[in-house]
Structure formats: C-alpha cells, structure tokens
CSV table of C-alpha atoms and ligand atoms in Angstrom, one decimal:
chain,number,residue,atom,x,y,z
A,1,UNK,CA,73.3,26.0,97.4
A,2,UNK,CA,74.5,29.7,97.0
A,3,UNK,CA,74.1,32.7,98.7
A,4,UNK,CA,71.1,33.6,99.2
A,5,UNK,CA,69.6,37.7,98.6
A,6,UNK,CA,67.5,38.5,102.0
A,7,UNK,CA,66.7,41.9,101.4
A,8,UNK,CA,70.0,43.9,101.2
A,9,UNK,CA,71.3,40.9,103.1
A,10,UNK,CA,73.5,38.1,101.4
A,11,UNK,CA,74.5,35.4,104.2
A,12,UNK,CA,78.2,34.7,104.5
A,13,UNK,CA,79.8,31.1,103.8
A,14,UNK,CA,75.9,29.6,103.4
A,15,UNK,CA,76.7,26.2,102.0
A,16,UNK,CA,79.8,25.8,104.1
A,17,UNK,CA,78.0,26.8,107.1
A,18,UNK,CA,75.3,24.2,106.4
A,19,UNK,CA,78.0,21.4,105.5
A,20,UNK,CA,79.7,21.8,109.0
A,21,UNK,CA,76.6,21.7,110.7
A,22,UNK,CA,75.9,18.3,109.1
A,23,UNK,CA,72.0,18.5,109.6
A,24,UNK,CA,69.9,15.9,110.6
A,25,UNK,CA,66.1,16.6,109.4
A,26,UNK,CA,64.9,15.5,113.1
A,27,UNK,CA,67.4,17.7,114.8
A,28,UNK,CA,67.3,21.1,117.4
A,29,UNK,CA,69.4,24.0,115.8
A,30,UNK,CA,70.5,27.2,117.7
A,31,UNK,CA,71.0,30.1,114.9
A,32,UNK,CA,72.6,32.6,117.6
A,33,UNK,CA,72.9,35.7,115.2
A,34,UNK,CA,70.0,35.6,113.1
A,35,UNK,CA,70.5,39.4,111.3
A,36,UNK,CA,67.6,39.1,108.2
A,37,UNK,CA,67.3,35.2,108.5
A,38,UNK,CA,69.3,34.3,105.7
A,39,UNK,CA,71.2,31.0,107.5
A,40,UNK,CA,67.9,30.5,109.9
A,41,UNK,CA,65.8,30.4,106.5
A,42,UNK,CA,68.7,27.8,104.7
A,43,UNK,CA,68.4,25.5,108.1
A,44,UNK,CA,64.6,25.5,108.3
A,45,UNK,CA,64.7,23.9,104.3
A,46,UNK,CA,66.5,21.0,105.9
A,47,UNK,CA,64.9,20.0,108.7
A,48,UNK,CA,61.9,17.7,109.0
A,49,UNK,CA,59.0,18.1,110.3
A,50,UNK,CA,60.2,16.9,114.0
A,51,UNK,CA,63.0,19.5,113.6
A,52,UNK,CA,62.9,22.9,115.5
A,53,UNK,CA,64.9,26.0,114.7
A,54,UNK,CA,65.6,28.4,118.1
A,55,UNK,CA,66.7,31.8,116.3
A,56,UNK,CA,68.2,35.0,118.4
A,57,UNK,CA,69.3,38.5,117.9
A,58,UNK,CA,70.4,40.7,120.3
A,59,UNK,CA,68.9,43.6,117.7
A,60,UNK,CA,65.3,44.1,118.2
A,61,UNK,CA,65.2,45.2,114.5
A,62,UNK,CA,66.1,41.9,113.0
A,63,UNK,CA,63.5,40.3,115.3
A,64,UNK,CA,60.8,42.7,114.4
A,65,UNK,CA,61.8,42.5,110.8
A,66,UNK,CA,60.0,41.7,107.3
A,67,UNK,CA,62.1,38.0,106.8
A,68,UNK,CA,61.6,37.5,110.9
A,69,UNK,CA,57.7,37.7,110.0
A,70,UNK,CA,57.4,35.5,107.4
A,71,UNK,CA,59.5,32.5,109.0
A,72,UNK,CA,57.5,32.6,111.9
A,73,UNK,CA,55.2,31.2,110.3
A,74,UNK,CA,56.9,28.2,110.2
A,75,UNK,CA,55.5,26.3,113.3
A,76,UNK,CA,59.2,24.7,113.5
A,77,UNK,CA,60.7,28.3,113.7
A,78,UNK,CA,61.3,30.1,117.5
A,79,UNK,CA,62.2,33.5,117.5
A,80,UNK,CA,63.6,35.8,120.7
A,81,UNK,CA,65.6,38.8,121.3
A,82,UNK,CA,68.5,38.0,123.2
A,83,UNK,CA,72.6,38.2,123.5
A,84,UNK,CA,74.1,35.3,123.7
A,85,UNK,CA,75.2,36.0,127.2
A,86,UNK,CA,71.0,34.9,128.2
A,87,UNK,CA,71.8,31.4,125.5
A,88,UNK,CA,72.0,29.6,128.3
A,89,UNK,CA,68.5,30.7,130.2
A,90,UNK,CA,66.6,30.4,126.6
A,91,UNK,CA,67.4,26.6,126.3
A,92,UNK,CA,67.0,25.9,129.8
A,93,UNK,CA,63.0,27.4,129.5
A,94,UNK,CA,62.6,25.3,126.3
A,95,UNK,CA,64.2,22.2,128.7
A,96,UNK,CA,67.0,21.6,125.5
A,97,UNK,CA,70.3,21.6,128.1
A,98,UNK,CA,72.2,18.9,126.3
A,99,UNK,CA,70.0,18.5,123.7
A,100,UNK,CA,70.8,20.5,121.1
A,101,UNK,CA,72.3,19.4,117.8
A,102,UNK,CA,74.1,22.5,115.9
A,103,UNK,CA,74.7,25.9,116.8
A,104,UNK,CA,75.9,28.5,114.6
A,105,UNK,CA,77.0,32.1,115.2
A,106,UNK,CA,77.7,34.6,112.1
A,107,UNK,CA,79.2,37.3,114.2
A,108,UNK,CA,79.3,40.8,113.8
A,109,UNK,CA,77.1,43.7,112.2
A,110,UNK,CA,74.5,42.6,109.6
A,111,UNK,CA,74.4,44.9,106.5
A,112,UNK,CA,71.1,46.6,107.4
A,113,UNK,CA,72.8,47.5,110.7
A,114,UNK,CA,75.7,49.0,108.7
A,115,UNK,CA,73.6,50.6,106.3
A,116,UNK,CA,71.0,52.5,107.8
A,117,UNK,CA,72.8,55.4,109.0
A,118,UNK,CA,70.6,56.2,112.0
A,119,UNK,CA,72.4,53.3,114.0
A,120,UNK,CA,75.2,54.9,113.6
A,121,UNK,CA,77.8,52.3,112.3
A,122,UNK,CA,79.0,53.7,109.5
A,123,UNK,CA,81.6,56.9,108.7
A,124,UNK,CA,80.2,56.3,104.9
A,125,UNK,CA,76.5,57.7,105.9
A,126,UNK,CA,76.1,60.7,108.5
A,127,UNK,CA,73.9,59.6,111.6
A,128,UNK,CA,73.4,59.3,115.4
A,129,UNK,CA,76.7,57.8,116.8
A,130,UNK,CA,75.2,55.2,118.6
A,131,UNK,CA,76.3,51.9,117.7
A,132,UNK,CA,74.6,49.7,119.9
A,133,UNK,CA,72.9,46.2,118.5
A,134,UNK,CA,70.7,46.4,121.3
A,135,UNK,CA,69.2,49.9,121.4
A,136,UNK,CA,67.2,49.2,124.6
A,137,UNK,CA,70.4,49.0,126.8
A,138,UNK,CA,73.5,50.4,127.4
A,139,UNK,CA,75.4,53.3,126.4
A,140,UNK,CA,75.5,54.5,123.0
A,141,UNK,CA,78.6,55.2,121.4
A,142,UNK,CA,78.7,58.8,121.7
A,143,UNK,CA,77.8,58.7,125.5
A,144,UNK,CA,80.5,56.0,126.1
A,145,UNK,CA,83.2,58.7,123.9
A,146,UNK,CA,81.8,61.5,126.4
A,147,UNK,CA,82.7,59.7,129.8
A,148,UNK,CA,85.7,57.7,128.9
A,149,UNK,CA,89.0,58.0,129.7
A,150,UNK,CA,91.7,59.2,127.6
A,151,UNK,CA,93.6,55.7,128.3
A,152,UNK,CA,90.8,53.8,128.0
A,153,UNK,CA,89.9,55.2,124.7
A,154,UNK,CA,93.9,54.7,123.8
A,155,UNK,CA,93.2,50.9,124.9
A,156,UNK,CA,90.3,50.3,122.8
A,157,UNK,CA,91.5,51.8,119.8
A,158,UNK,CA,94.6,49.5,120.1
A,159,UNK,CA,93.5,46.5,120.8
A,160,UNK,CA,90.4,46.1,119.2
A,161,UNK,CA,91.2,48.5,116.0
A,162,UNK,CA,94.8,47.8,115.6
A,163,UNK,CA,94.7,51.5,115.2
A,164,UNK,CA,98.5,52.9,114.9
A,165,UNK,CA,97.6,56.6,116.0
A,166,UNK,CA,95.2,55.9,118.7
A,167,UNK,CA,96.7,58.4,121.3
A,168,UNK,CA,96.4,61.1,118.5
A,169,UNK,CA,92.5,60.0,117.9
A,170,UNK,CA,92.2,59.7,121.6
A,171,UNK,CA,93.7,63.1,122.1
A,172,UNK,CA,91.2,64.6,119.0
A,173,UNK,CA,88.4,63.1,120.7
A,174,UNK,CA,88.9,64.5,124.0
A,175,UNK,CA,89.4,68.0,122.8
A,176,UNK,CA,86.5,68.0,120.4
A,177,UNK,CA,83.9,66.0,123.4
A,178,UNK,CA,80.6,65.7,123.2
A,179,UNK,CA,81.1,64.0,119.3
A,180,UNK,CA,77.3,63.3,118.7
A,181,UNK,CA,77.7,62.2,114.8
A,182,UNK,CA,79.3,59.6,112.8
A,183,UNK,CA,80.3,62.8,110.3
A,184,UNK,CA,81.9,64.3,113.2
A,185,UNK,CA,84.1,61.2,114.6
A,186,UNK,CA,85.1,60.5,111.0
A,187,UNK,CA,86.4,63.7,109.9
A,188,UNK,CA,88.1,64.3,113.1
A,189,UNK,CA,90.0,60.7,112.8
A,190,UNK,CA,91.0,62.1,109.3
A,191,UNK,CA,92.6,64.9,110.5
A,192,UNK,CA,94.4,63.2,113.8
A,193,UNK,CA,96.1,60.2,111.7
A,194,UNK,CA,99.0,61.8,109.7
A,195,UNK,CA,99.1,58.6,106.6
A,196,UNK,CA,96.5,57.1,104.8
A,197,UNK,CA,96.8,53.0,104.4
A,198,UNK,CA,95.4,52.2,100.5
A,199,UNK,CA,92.0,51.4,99.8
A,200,UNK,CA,91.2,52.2,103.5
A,201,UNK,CA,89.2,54.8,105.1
A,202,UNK,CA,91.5,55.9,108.2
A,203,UNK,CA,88.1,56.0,110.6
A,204,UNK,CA,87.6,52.4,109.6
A,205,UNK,CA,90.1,51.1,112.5
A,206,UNK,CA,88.9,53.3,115.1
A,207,UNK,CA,84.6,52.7,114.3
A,208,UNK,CA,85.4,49.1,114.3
A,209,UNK,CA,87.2,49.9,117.7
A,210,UNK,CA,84.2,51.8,119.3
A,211,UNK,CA,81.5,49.0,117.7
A,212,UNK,CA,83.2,46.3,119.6
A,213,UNK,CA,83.7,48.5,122.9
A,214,UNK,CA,79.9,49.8,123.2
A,215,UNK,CA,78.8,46.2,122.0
A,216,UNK,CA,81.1,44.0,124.7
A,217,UNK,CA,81.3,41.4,121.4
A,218,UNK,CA,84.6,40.0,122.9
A,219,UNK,CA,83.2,39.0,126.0
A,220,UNK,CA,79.8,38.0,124.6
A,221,UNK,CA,81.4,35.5,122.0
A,222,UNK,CA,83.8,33.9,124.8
A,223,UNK,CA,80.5,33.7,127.5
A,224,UNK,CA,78.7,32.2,124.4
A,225,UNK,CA,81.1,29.9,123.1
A,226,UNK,CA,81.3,28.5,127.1
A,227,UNK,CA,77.7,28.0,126.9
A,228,UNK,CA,77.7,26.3,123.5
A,229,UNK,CA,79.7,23.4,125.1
A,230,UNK,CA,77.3,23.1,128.2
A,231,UNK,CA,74.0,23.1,125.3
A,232,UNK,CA,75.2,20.7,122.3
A,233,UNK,CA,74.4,17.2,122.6
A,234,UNK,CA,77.2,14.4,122.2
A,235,UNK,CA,78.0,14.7,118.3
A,236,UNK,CA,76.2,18.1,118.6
A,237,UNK,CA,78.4,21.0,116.1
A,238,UNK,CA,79.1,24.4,116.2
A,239,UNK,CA,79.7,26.8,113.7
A,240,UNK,CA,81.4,30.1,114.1
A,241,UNK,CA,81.9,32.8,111.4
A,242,UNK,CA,84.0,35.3,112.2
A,243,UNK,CA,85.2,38.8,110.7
A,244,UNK,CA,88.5,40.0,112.2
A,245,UNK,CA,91.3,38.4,113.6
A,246,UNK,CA,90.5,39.1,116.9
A,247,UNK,CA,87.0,37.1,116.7
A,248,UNK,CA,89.0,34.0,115.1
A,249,UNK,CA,92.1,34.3,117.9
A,250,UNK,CA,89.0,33.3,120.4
A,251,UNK,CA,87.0,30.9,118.5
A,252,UNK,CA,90.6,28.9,117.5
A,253,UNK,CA,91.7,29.0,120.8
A,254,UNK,CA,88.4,28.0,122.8
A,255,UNK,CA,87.7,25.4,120.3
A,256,UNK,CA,91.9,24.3,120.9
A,257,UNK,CA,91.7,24.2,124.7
A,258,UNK,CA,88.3,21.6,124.5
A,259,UNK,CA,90.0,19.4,122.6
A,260,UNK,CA,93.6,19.6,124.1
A,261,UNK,CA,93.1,21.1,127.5
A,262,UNK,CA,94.8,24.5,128.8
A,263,UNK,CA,98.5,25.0,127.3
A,264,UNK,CA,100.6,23.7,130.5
A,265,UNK,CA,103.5,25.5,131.0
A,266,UNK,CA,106.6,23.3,129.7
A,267,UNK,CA,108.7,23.0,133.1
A,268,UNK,CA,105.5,21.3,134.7
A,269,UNK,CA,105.4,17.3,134.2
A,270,UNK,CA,102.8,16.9,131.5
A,271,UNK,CA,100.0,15.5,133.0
A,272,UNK,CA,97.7,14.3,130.3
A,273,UNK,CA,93.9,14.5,132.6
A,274,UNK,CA,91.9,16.5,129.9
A,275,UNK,CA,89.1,14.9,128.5
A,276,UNK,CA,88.1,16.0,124.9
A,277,UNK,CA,84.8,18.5,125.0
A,278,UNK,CA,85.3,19.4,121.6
A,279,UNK,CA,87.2,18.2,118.7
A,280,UNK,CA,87.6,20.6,115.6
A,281,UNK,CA,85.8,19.5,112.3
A,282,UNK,CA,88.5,20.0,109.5
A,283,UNK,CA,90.5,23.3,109.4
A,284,UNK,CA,89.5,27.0,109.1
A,285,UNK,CA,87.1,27.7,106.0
A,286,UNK,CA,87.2,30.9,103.9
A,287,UNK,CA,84.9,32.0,101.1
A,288,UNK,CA,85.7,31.0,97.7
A,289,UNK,CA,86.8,33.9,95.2
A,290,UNK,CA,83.3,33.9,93.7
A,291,UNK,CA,81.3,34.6,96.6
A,292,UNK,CA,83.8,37.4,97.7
A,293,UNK,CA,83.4,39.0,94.1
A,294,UNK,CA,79.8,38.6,94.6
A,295,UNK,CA,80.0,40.1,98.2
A,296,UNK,CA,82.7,42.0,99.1
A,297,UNK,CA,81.4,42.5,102.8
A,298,UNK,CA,82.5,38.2,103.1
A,299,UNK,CA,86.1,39.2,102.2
A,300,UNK,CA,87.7,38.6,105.9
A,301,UNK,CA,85.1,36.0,106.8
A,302,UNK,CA,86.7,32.7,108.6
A,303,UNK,CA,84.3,29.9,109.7
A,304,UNK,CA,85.7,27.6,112.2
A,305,UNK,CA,83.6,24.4,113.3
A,306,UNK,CA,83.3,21.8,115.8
A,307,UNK,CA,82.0,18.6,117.3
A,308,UNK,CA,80.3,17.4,120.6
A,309,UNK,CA,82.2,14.8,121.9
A,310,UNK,CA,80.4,12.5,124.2
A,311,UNK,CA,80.7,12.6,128.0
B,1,SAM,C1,76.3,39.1,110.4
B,1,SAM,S1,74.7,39.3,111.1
B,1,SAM,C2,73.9,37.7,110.9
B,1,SAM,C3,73.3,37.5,109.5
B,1,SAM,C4,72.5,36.3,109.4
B,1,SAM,N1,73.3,35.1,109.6
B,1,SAM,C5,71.8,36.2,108.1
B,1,SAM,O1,72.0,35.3,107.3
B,1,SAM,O2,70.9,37.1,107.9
B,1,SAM,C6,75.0,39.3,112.8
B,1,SAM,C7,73.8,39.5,113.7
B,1,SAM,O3,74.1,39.0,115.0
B,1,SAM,C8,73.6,39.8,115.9
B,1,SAM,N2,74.5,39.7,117.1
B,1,SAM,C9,75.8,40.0,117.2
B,1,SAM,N3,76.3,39.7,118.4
B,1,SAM,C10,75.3,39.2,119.1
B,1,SAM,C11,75.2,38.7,120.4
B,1,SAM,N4,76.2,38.7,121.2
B,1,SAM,N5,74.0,38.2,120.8
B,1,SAM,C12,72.9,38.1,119.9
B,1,SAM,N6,73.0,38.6,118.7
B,1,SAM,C13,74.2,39.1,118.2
B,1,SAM,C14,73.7,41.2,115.3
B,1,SAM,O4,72.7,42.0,115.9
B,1,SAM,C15,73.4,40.9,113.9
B,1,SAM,O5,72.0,41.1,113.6
C-alpha cells in the first residue's frame, strides 16, 4: 500500500508500519499518536469485524478533526484525547490490560501542527509561541522562555537541540524576555549563532529544543513505552516511529534492556536471571528513497518494532 494523502497529512513508513504490526483481522490495536488518522484509517481496512481500533492524541485538534469524524463512524473505531502517560488508565477502563495485540506510536508533530502558524511550531510562519500539543495544559512555550533559567535554557538547547551556541541563544533570550512570537525567537537565534550549517535554518535546533521541553516528549515516550510492555498480549507488537536521534536512542535501548536485561557492569559475575519481555522484530526500518522524495518531512524517520513474548 502507499502513502496515503490525509488532508495535508501523508503518514510516515505506512506499509512498513502495518508489516511490523503483523495484523490479525480479529485483533485489539492501540494507535497512540493518531495526528489526521492516516495509520488509524490503514489499520481499521485490516481488521475484521471482531477487531477494535483504540486511537489517542494528546492534541484536541486531531481528535476534534475532519478525518477523526468520519472514522468514528466506524463502530470498530474508539477515539480519546490523551498522552500516553494516561495509556495505561484508558485500557484498564476498556478491561484490555494484557490484551492488546499491536501498538504503534508515530512520534512527534503532525504537519497540521507544524503548519498552522497559530500553534506556534514553526520559525517559517509568524505566530503565538506556544508549542504545546495539548493546549488545555501546561505552559506555553513563551511562558516557559519567560521563567526559565538561563542554565536551564543552556541545558535544553544542548541536549535536546544539539544546538552548538546555546549559551549565546540562551544569553539572547534572556536579554530580549518576554519573546511572545515565533518571528521574534527566530530572528533573534539568527543573530546570536555566529555560522550558518547548509540547507538549515539556525532556529531549527533551538524550536526543536523548546518543542520537546514545553511537550515533556522524552519522558512521555519512556513512561509510554513502560506501559506498552504491561498492555500487549503474549505475541502482542509494537511499533515506534521516531524522528531524531534522541527519540530512537530510547526506543533502541528500552526495546534492548526487555530482551537482554539491564547492561551489568563487567567486574560483576554475569548472572544471566532476565527473562525476555520483548524481543526486537528485524532491525531498524527507514523510508525508501521514493517515499522521502515524495515527502520530505519522512526524511529522518526510523521505525523500530517488537514482540510480546509470553510470560
Ligand atoms: C506524527 S503525528 C501522527 C500522524 C498519524 N500517524 C497520521 O498518520 O496521521 C504525531 C501525533 O502524535 C501526537 N502525540 C505526540 N506525542 C504524544 C503523546 N505523548 N501522547 C499522545 N499524543 C501524542 C501529536 O499531537 C500528533 O498529533
């Protein structure tokens, strides 16, 4: 199957995704990110008439949205707004602990997100700076810039952006507080870094930075990937797409320490106790050429998979 067009939406890795989730028509799938449907929609053509879909998104937008309308329809289709921190209390009400057969997670912004500049994602399109998924909690990205610490904002330019010159964009920021646009934070970002890396915009570091800060995504994909493990049913999979290297470090290590057990440090005597949880299905996936021509936004996509294995 290829991609499919959802809107302004085309769905990362589609076919691969649905290969490593190995459906079975009569089966319960989790689709933990569901942006404009686009993977919930491929799923739902698969299953059977026995087979349930349980779709979430931490954005009330994608819930509320055109594509979420018209698959709810679908009387094997459940939708709810949720992080995937709350995964856990969704399948419990719907009694599915240890039940569930695939769940997949396509993580990051979805393309509406990034392109409607009032969300404030983008240093292409002049907005709000907000960049929350959830706009009905938390702080938004311009009040978490106003009260942070100059260290703090050192830290998270660093180690979530990679960013080279974060003390100098830390050190713009603090001087030019309150920042209340997207136009604002990206022009002052140009001026603070001193060299340009080709083909990319020097704010694109630091918003990717901010995103992940205001968002907790770090914290949310390791509380979620715990969960996935307690939820999936022996021979159950999982499916994670991922867009940065920091995203894949997680997912490759989580899914490494189910199957192998915590790295023991070498001077100990190796006692071999751990019992399998999880054991990876073949190796790390990218997109082919063609889909990344087709849709450049799938370029640094990684999708990682694994099984269930039985108690
Ligand atoms: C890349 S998009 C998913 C696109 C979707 N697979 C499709 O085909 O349309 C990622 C979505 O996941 C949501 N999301 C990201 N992190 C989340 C989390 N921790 N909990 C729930 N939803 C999350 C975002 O709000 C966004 O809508």
């Amino acid at each position: 199957m290829m991609n499919e067009l959802n809107g302004s939406h085309l769905s990362v890795m589609l076919t691969e995704t649905l290969d490593a989730l190995a459906i079975r028509p009569d089966g319960f799938y989790v689709d933990c990110t569901f942006g404009r449907g686009g993977h919930s929609s491929a799923v739902l053509q698969l299953l059977g008439n026995s087979g349930r879909l349980l779709a979430m998104d931490r954005d009330a937008a994608a819930v509320d949205s055109a594509e979420a309308k018209n698959l709810l329809e679908d009387s094997r289709f459940l939708l709810v707004h949720g992080n995937f921190t709350g995964l856990m209390r969704q399948i419990e009400r719907l009694g599915m602990v240890g039940k569930v057969d695939g769940v997949m997670m396509d993580l990051g912004v979805s393309s509406p997100q990034l392109d409607e500049a009032g969300r404030g994602f983008s240093f292409l399109r002049d907005g709000p700076l907000d960049m929350r998924m959830d706009t009905s909690q938390g702080q938004t990205a311009a009040e978490w810039l106003a009260a942070a610490e100059e260290s703090e904002i050192v830290r998270v330019l660093r180690a979530y952006g990679e960013e080279r010159f974060a003390k100098r964009i830390a050190r713009a920021i603090l001087e030019a507080r309150p920042i209340e646009t997207t136009r604002q934070l990206a022009t002052l970002i140009e001026k603070a870094v001193p060299s340009r890396e080709k083909h990319k915009n020097p704010a694109t570091r630091s918003f990717q930075a901010i995103r992940i800060a205001v968002n907790r995504e770090l914290d949310e994909l390791e509380e979620g990937l715990k969960k996935t493990v307690e939820i999936l049913a022996p021979g159950g999979r999982l499916v994670v797409i991922s867009f940065h290297s920091l995203e894949d470090r997680i997912v490759k290590h989580f899914i490494r320490e189910q199957e192998r057990g915590k790295p023991v440090p070498s001077r100990l005597p190796l006692l071999n106790a751990h019992r399998p949880v999880l054991k990876a299905v073949g190796k790390a996936k990218m997109p082919s050429e063609q889909e990344v021509r087709a849709n450049p936004r799938s370029r640094s996509a990684v999708l990682r998979a694994a099984e269930r294995v039985a108690a």
